[in-house]
Coordinates of C-alpha atoms in Angstrom, one line a residue:
Chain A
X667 CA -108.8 194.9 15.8
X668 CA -109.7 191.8 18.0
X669 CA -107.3 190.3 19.4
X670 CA -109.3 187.0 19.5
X671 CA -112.7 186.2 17.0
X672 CA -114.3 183.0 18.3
X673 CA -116.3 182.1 15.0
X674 CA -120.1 179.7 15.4
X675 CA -118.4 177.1 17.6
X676 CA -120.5 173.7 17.6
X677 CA -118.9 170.9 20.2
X678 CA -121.0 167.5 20.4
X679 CA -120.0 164.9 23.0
X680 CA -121.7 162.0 21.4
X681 CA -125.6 163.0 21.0
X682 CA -125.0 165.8 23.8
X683 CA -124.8 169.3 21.8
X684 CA -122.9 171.3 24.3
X685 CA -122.0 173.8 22.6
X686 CA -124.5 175.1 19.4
X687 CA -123.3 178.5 17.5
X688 CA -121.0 180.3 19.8
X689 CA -119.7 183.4 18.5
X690 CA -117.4 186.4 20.3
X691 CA -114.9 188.2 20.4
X692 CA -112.0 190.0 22.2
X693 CA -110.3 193.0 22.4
X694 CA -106.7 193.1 23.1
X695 CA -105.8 194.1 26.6
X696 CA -110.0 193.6 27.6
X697 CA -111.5 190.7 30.0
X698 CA -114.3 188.9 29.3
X699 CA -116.4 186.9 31.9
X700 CA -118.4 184.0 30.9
X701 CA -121.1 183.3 33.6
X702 CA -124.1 180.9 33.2
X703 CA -125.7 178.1 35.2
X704 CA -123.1 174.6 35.1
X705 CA -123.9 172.5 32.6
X706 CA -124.4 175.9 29.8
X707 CA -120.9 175.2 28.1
X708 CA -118.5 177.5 29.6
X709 CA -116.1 175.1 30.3
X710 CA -115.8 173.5 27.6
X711 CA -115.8 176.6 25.2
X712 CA -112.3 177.7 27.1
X713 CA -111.4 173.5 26.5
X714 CA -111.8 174.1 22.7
X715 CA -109.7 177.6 22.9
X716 CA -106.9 175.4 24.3
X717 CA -107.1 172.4 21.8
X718 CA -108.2 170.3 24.7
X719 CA -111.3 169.6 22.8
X720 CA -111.6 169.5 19.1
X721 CA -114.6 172.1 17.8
X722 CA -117.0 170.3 15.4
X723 CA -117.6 173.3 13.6
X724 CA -116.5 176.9 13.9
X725 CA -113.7 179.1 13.2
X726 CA -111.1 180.6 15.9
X727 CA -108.8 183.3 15.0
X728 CA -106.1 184.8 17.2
X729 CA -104.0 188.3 15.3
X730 CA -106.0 187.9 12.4
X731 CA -104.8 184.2 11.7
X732 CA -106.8 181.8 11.3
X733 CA -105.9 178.7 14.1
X734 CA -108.7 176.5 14.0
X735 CA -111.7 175.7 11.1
X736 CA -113.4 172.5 11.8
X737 CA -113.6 172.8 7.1
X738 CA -110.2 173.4 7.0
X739 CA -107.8 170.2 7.8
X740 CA -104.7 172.2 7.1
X741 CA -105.8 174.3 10.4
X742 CA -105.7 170.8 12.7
X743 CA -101.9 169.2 12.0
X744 CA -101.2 167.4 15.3
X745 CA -97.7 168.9 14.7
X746 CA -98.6 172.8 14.6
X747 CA -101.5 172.5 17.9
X748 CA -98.7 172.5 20.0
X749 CA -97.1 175.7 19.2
X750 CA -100.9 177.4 18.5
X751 CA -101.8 176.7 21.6
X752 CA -99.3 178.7 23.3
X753 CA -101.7 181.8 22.3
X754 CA -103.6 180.8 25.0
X755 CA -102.8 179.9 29.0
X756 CA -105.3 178.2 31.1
X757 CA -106.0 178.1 34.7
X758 CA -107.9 175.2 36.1
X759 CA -110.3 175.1 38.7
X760 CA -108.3 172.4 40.4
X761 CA -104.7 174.1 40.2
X762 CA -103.2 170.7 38.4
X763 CA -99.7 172.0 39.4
X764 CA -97.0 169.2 39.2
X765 CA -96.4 167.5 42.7
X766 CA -93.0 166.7 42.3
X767 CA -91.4 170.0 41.8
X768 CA -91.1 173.2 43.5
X769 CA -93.2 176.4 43.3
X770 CA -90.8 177.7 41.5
X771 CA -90.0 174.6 39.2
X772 CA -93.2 174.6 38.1
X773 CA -93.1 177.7 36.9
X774 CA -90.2 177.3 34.7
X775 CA -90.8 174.0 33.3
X776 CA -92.4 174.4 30.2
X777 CA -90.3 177.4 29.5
X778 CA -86.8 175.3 29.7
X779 CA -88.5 172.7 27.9
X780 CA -89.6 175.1 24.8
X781 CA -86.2 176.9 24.8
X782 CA -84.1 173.2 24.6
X783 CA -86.2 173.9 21.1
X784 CA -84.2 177.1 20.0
X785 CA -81.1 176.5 17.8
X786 CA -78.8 178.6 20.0
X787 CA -79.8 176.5 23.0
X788 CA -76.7 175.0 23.2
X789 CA -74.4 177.8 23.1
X790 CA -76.0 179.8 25.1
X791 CA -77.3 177.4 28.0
X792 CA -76.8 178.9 31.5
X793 CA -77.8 182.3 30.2
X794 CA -81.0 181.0 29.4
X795 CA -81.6 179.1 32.4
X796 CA -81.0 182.4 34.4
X797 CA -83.1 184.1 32.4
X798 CA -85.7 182.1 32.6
X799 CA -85.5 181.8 36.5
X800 CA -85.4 185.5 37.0
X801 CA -88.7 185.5 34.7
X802 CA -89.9 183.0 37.3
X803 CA -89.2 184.6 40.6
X804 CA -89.9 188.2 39.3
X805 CA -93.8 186.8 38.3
X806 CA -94.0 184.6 42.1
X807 CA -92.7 188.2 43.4
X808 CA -95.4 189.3 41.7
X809 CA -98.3 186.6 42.8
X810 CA -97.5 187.4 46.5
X811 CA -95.4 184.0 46.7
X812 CA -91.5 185.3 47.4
X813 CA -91.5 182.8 50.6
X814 CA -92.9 180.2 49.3
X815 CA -90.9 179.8 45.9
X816 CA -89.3 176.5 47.2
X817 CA -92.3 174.7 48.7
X818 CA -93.7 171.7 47.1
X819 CA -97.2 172.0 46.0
X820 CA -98.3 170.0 48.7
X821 CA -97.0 172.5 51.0
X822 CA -99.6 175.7 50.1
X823 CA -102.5 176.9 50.7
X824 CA -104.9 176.2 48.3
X825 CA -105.3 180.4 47.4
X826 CA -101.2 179.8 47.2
X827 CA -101.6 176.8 44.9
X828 CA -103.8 178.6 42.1
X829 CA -101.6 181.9 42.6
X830 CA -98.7 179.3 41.6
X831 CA -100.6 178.3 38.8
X832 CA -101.3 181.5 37.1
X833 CA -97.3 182.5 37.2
X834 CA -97.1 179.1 35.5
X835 CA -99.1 180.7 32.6
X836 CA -97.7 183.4 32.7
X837 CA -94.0 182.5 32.1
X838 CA -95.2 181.5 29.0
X839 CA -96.6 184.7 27.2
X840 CA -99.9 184.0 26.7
X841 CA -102.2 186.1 24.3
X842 CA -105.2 185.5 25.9
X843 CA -105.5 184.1 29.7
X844 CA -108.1 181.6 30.1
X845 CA -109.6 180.8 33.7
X846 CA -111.8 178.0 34.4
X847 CA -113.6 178.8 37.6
X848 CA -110.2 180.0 39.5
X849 CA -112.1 179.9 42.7
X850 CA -114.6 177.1 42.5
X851 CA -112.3 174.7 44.9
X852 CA -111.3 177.9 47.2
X853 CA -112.9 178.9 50.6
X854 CA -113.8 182.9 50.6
X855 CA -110.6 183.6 51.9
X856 CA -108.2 181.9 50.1
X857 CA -110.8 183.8 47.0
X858 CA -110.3 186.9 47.9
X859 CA -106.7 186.7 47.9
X860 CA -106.5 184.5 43.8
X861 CA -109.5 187.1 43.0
X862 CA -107.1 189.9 44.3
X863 CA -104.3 189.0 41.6
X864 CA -106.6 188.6 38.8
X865 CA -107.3 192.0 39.4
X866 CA -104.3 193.1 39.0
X867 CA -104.1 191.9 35.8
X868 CA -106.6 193.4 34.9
X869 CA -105.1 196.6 36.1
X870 CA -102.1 195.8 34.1
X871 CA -104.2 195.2 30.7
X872 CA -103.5 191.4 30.8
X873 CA -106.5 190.0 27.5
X874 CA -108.2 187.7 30.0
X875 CA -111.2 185.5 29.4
X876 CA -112.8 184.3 32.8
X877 CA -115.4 181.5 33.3
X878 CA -116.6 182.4 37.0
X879 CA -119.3 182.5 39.3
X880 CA -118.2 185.1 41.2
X881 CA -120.5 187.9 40.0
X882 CA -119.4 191.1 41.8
X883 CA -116.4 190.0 40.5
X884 CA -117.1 189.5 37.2
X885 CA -118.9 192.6 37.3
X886 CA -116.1 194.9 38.8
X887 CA -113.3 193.3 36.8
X888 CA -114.9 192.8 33.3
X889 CA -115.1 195.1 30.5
X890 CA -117.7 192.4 28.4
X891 CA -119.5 189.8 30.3
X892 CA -121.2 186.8 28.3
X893 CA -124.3 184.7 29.6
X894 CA -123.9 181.1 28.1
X895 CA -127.1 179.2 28.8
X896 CA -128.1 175.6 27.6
X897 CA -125.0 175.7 24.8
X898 CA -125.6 179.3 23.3
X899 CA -124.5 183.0 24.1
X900 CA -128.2 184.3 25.3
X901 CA -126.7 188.1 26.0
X902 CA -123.3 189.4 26.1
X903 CA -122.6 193.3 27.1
X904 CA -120.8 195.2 29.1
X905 CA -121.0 194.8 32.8
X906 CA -123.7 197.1 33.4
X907 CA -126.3 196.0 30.7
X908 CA -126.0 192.5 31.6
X909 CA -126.0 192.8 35.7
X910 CA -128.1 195.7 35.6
X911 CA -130.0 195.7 32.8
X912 CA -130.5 192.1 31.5
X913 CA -132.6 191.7 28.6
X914 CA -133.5 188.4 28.4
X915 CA -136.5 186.5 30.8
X916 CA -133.3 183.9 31.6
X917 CA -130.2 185.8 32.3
X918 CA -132.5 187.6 35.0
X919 CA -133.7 185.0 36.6
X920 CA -130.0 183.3 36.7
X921 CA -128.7 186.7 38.4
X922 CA -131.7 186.6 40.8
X923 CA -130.6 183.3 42.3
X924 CA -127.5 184.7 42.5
X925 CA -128.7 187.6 44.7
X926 CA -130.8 185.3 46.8
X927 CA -127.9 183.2 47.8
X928 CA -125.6 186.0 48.8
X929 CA -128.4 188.5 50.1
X930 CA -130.4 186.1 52.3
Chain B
X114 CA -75.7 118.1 66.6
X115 CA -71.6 117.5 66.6
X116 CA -72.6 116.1 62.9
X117 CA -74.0 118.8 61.8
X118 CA -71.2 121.3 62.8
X119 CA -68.5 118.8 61.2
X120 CA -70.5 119.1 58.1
X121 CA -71.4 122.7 58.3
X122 CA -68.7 124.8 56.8
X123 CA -68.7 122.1 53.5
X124 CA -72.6 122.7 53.3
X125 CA -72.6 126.3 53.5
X126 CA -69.5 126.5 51.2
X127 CA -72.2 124.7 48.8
X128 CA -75.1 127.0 49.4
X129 CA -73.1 130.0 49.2
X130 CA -72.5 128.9 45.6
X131 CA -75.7 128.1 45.2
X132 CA -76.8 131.5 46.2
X133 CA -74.8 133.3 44.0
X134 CA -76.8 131.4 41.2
X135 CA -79.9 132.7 43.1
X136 CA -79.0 136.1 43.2
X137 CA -77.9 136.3 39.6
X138 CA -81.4 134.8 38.2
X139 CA -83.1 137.9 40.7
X140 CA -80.8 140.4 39.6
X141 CA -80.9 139.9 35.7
X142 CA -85.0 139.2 35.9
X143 CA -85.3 142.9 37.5
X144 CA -82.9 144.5 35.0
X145 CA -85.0 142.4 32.0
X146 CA -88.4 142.9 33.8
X147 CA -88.7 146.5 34.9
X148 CA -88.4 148.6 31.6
X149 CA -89.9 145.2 29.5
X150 CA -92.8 145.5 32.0
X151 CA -93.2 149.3 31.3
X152 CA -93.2 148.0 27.5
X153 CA -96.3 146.0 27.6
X154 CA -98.0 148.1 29.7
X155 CA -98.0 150.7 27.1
X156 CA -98.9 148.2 24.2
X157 CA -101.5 147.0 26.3
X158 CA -102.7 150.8 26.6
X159 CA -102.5 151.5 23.1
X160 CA -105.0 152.8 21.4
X161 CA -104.2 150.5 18.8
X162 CA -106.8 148.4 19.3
X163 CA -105.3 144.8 17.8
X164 CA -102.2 146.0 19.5
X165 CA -103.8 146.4 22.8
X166 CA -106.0 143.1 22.8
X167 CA -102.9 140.5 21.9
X168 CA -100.4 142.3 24.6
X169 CA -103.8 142.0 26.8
X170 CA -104.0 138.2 25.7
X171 CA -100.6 137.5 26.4
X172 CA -100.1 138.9 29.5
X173 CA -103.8 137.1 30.5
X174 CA -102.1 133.6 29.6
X175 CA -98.1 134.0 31.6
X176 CA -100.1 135.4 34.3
X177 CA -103.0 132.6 34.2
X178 CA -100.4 129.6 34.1
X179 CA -97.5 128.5 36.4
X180 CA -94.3 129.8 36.1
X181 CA -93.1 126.6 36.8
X182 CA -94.7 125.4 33.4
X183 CA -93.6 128.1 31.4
X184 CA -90.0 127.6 32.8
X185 CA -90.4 123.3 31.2
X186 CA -92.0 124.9 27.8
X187 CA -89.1 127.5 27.7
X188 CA -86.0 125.4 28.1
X189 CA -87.8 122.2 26.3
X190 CA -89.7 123.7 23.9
X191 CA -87.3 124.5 20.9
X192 CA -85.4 121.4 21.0
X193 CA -88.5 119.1 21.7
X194 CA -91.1 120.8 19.1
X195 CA -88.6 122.6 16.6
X196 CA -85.7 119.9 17.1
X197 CA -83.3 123.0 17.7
X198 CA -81.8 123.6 21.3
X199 CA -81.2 127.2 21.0
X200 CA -80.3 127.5 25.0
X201 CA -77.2 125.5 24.7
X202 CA -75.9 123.3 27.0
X203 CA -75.3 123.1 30.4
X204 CA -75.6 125.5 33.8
X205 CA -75.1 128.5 31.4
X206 CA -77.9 127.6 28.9
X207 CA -80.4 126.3 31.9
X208 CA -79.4 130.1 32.8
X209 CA -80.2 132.1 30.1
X210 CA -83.6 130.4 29.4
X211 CA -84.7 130.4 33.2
X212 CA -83.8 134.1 32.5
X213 CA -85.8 134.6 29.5
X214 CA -89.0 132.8 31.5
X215 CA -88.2 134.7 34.6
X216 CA -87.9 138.4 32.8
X217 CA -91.2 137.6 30.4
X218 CA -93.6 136.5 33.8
X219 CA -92.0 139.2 35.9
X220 CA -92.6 141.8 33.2
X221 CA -96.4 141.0 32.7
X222 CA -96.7 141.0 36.0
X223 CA -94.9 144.6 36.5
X224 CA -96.9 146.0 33.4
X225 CA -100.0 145.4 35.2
X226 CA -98.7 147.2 38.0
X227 CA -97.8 150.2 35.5
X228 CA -100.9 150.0 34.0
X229 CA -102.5 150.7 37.2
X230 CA -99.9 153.7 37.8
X231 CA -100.0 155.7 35.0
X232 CA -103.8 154.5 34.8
X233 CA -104.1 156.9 38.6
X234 CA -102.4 159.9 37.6
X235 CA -104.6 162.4 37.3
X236 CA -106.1 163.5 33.6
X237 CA -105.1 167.0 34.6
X238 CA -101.2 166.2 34.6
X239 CA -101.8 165.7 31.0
X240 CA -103.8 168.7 30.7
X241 CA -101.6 170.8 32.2
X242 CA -98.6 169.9 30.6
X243 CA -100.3 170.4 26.9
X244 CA -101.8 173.4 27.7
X245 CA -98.3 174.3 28.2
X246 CA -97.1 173.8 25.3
X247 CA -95.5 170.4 26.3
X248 CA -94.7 167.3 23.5
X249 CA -96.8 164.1 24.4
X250 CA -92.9 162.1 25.6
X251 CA -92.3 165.3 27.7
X252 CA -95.1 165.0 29.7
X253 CA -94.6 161.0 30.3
X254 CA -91.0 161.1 31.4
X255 CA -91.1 164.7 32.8
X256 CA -94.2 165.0 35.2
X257 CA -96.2 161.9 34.9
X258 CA -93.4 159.2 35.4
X259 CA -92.5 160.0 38.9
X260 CA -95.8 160.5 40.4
X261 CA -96.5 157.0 38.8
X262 CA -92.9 155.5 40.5
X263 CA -94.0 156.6 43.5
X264 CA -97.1 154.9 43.4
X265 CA -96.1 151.8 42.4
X266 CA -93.1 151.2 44.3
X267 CA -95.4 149.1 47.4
X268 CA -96.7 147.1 44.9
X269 CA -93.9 146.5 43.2
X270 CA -91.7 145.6 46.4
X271 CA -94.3 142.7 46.9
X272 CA -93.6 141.5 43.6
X273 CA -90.0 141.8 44.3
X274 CA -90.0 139.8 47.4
X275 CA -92.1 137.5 45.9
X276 CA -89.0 137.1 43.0
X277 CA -86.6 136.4 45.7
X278 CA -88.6 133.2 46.8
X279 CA -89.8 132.3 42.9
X280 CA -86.1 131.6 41.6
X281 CA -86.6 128.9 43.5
X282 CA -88.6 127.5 40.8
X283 CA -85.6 127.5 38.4
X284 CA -85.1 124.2 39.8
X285 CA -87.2 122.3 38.1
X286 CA -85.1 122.8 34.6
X287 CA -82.0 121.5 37.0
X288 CA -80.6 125.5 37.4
X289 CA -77.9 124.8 40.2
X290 CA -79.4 127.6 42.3
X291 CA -79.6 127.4 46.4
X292 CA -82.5 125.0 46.6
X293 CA -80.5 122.4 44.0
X294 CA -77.2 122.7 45.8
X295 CA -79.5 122.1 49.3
X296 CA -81.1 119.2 48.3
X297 CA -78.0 117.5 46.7
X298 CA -76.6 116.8 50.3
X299 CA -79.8 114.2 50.7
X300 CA -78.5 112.1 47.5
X301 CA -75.0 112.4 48.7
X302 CA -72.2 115.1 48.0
X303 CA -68.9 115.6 49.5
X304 CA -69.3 112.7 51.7
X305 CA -71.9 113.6 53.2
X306 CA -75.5 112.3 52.4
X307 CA -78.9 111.9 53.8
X308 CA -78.9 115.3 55.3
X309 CA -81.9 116.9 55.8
X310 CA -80.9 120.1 57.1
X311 CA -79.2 121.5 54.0
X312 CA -82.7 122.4 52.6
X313 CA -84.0 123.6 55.6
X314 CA -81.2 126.2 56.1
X315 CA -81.2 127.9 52.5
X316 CA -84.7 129.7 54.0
X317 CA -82.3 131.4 56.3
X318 CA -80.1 132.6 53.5
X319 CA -84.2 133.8 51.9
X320 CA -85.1 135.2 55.0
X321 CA -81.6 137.1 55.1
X322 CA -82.2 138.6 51.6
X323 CA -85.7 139.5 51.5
X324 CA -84.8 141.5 55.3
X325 CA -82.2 143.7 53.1
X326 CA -84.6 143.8 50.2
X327 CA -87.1 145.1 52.2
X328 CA -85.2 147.7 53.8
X329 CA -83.5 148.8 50.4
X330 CA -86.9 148.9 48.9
X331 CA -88.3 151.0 52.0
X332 CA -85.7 153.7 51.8
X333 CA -86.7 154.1 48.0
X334 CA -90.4 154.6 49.2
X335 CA -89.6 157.5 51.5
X336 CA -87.1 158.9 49.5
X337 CA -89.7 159.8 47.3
X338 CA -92.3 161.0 50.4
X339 CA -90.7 164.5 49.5
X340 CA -94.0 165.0 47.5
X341 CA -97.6 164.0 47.6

């Protein structure tokens, strides 16, 4: 059973159609990779997974229930987006970490703040808190960061930054991890290092959907990759029918500038 | 010169009243201004739009006109155009309207400053704190307030300064502040009269002030250098 069934997703910004009749979906524990030219919608397909953008039409289901239907009103209450779009984390291309607090603060944030929510909050307060740290420093453990838990933000490496990031979405139990172009503001380096624990998620059968343009990436890490061109899904496959094999005129000649570039 | 020191303890007995009246006009138009400022900078960021335009039009008109005019229309106003002197009389009702003039310019001119603070931090505070799962108020008083304090505090020390020296103006509705209590030694007061120097030396007590402000106000600053 998917774990995720993105349903004929239109998204307008005024007369711009960016995104015209997408359609996927995801297994549980699998990674998808969207890759495509800028401007081809991948962005803002992973924007409208989050409920940062509101889909003009389509239909997105996560477990079999139904989250979002642009027909349905009863799917859009301001009051339940909140809570649906914990199914998802997201990882921007720019990090967005909060300045003001710790590696490891950041981290826990959002958590504290969801449990205040729970009715035995009260009662069972400093076992919560501990809880929720350990959760913390066992995931910065786990992004390479142990030494670097107290450092501001300001303080890291870029590579450290986005590593921080991902523990941030972590702590939070996502369904499905959403990257937008982890790597985009990263020097090779500091990409091999973010690109490294993506992997590892991977590995540990993390459902992932990554917007990229990394391609040997995307093509070792990936178990369906997705070529979004000019608003539409022109070919989606596994890894070696898309890199290897493409079918359509475009998705080869968008790989072929790809090997130009890195193959001089 | 041997004038001046006979008559210099009485005169500075004077101003340090005077002074006191000074500092209390400062003190309650920061406490009335700062959160009333943050008040109409988010009405005139709502995205209610006739909401938006009248905070806009008001704060357009207290910060297009003289304080000193809006302190006359203030403490004359009710009892000259609704027959109804709702200060009450004397120093303490010259005080509370010079108050209410003094918080209602300040705070336009702070909201402004907010405006432009929340206006710089970044959309992808917001982002990140929904994508989180975080409510709307959350992300305001948790992540984005801060960052936005620490980028307003430089302007808002220049406004502050700029307070210091403005109570001045409280004078004009006959608030017994520094500046009155200086210049009543030139009618005559305590046997002394004619005297210049009174008025000159209250910009030492000014000077005096603004020095600690500014120091106060630049500990504040690097306190919050921790982050970037």
């Amino acid at each position: 059973m998917a774990i995720l069934e993105v349903k004929n997703i239109h998204k307008s910004f005024g007369r711009t159609e960016v995104l015209k009749d997408v359609s996927f979906s995801l297994e549980k524990g699998d990674v998808i990779s969207i890759i495509g030219s800028s401007g081809s919608g991948k962005t803002t397909l992973l924007r409208c997974l989050n409920f940062l953008e509101r889909p003009d039409k389509g239909i997105i289901r996560v477990n079999d229930e139904t989250i979002f239907d642009a027909e349905d009103k009863k799917t859009q209450l301001e009051s339940q987006i909140r809570m649906k779009r914990l199914h998802f984390g997201l990882v921007f291309q720019s990090f967005n970490l909060f300045p003001q607090y710790t590696a490891l603060q950041n981290v826990m944030l959002a958590k504290e703040l969801l449990a205040k929510e729970q009715p035995d909050y009260k009662a069972r307060k400093k076992e919560i808190h501990n809880e929720i740290k350990e959760q913390a420093i066992m995931l910065l453990k786990q992004m390479g960061l142990e030494n670097r838990m107290n450092n501001y933000p300001h303080q890291l490496s870029g590579g450290q930054c986005q590593r921080v990031a991902i523990a941030r979405a972590l702590a939070l139990e996502p369904d499905i991890l959403c990257f937008d172009e982890p790597t985009s503001a990263l020097d090779p380096e500091l990409t091999g290092e973010v690109l490294k624990v993506i992997k590892e998620l991977a590995d540990k059968k993390t459902t992932m959907i990554i917007v990229t343009h990394e391609m040997a990436f995307a093509k070792e890490v990936s178990d369906q990759v997705v070529f979004m061109d000019g608003g539409i899904v022109l070919e989606q496959g596994s890894p070696s029918e898309v890199f290897d094999n493409p079918k359509e005129e475009r998705t080869k000649q968008f790989l072929k500038g790809y090997h130009n570039t890195i193959q001089p | 010169m041997e004038r001046i020191l006979e008559q210099f303890p009485i005169v500075v007995n004077a101003l340090n009243i005077g002074f006191v009246q000074t500092l209390k006009l400062f003190a309650s138009t920061l406490i009335g201004a700062i959160p009333f400022g943050l008040i109409i900078a988010l009405g005139s960021m709502s995205s209610f739009k006739p909401l938006s335009y009248l905070t806009r039009m008001i704060v357009w008109i207290v910060r297009g006109t003289p304080l000193m005019i809006q302190l006359l229309i203030i403490y004359y106003g009710p009892g000259l155009m609704l027959e109804n002197h709702i200060w009450g009389v004397g120093e303490s009702g010259r005080f509370l309207a010079a108050t209410v003039a003094f918080v209602f310019n300040y705070a336009c001119y702070f909201s402004e400053i907010y405006r432009g603070g929340i206006q710089s931090v970044p959309v992808g505070q917001e982002e990140a704190g929904l994508v989180l799962g975080m409510k709307k108020s959350q992300i305001f008083f948790r992540v984005k307030l801060l960052q936005m304090v620490k980028r307003v505090i430089p302007p808002m020390s220049n406004e502050i300064i700029t307070l210091v020296k403005d109570t001045s103006l409280a004078r004009i509705i006959a608030l017994q502040e520094i500046i009155y209590a200086g210049q009543t030694f030139m009618k005559g007061s305590q046997g002394i009269a004619g005297a210049m120097w009174p008025l000159f030396f209250t910009g030492v007590y000014y000077l005096i002030f603004n020095g600690i402000v500014t120091v106060l106000l630049g500990r504040l600053e690097k306190k919050l250098d921790y982050f970037q």
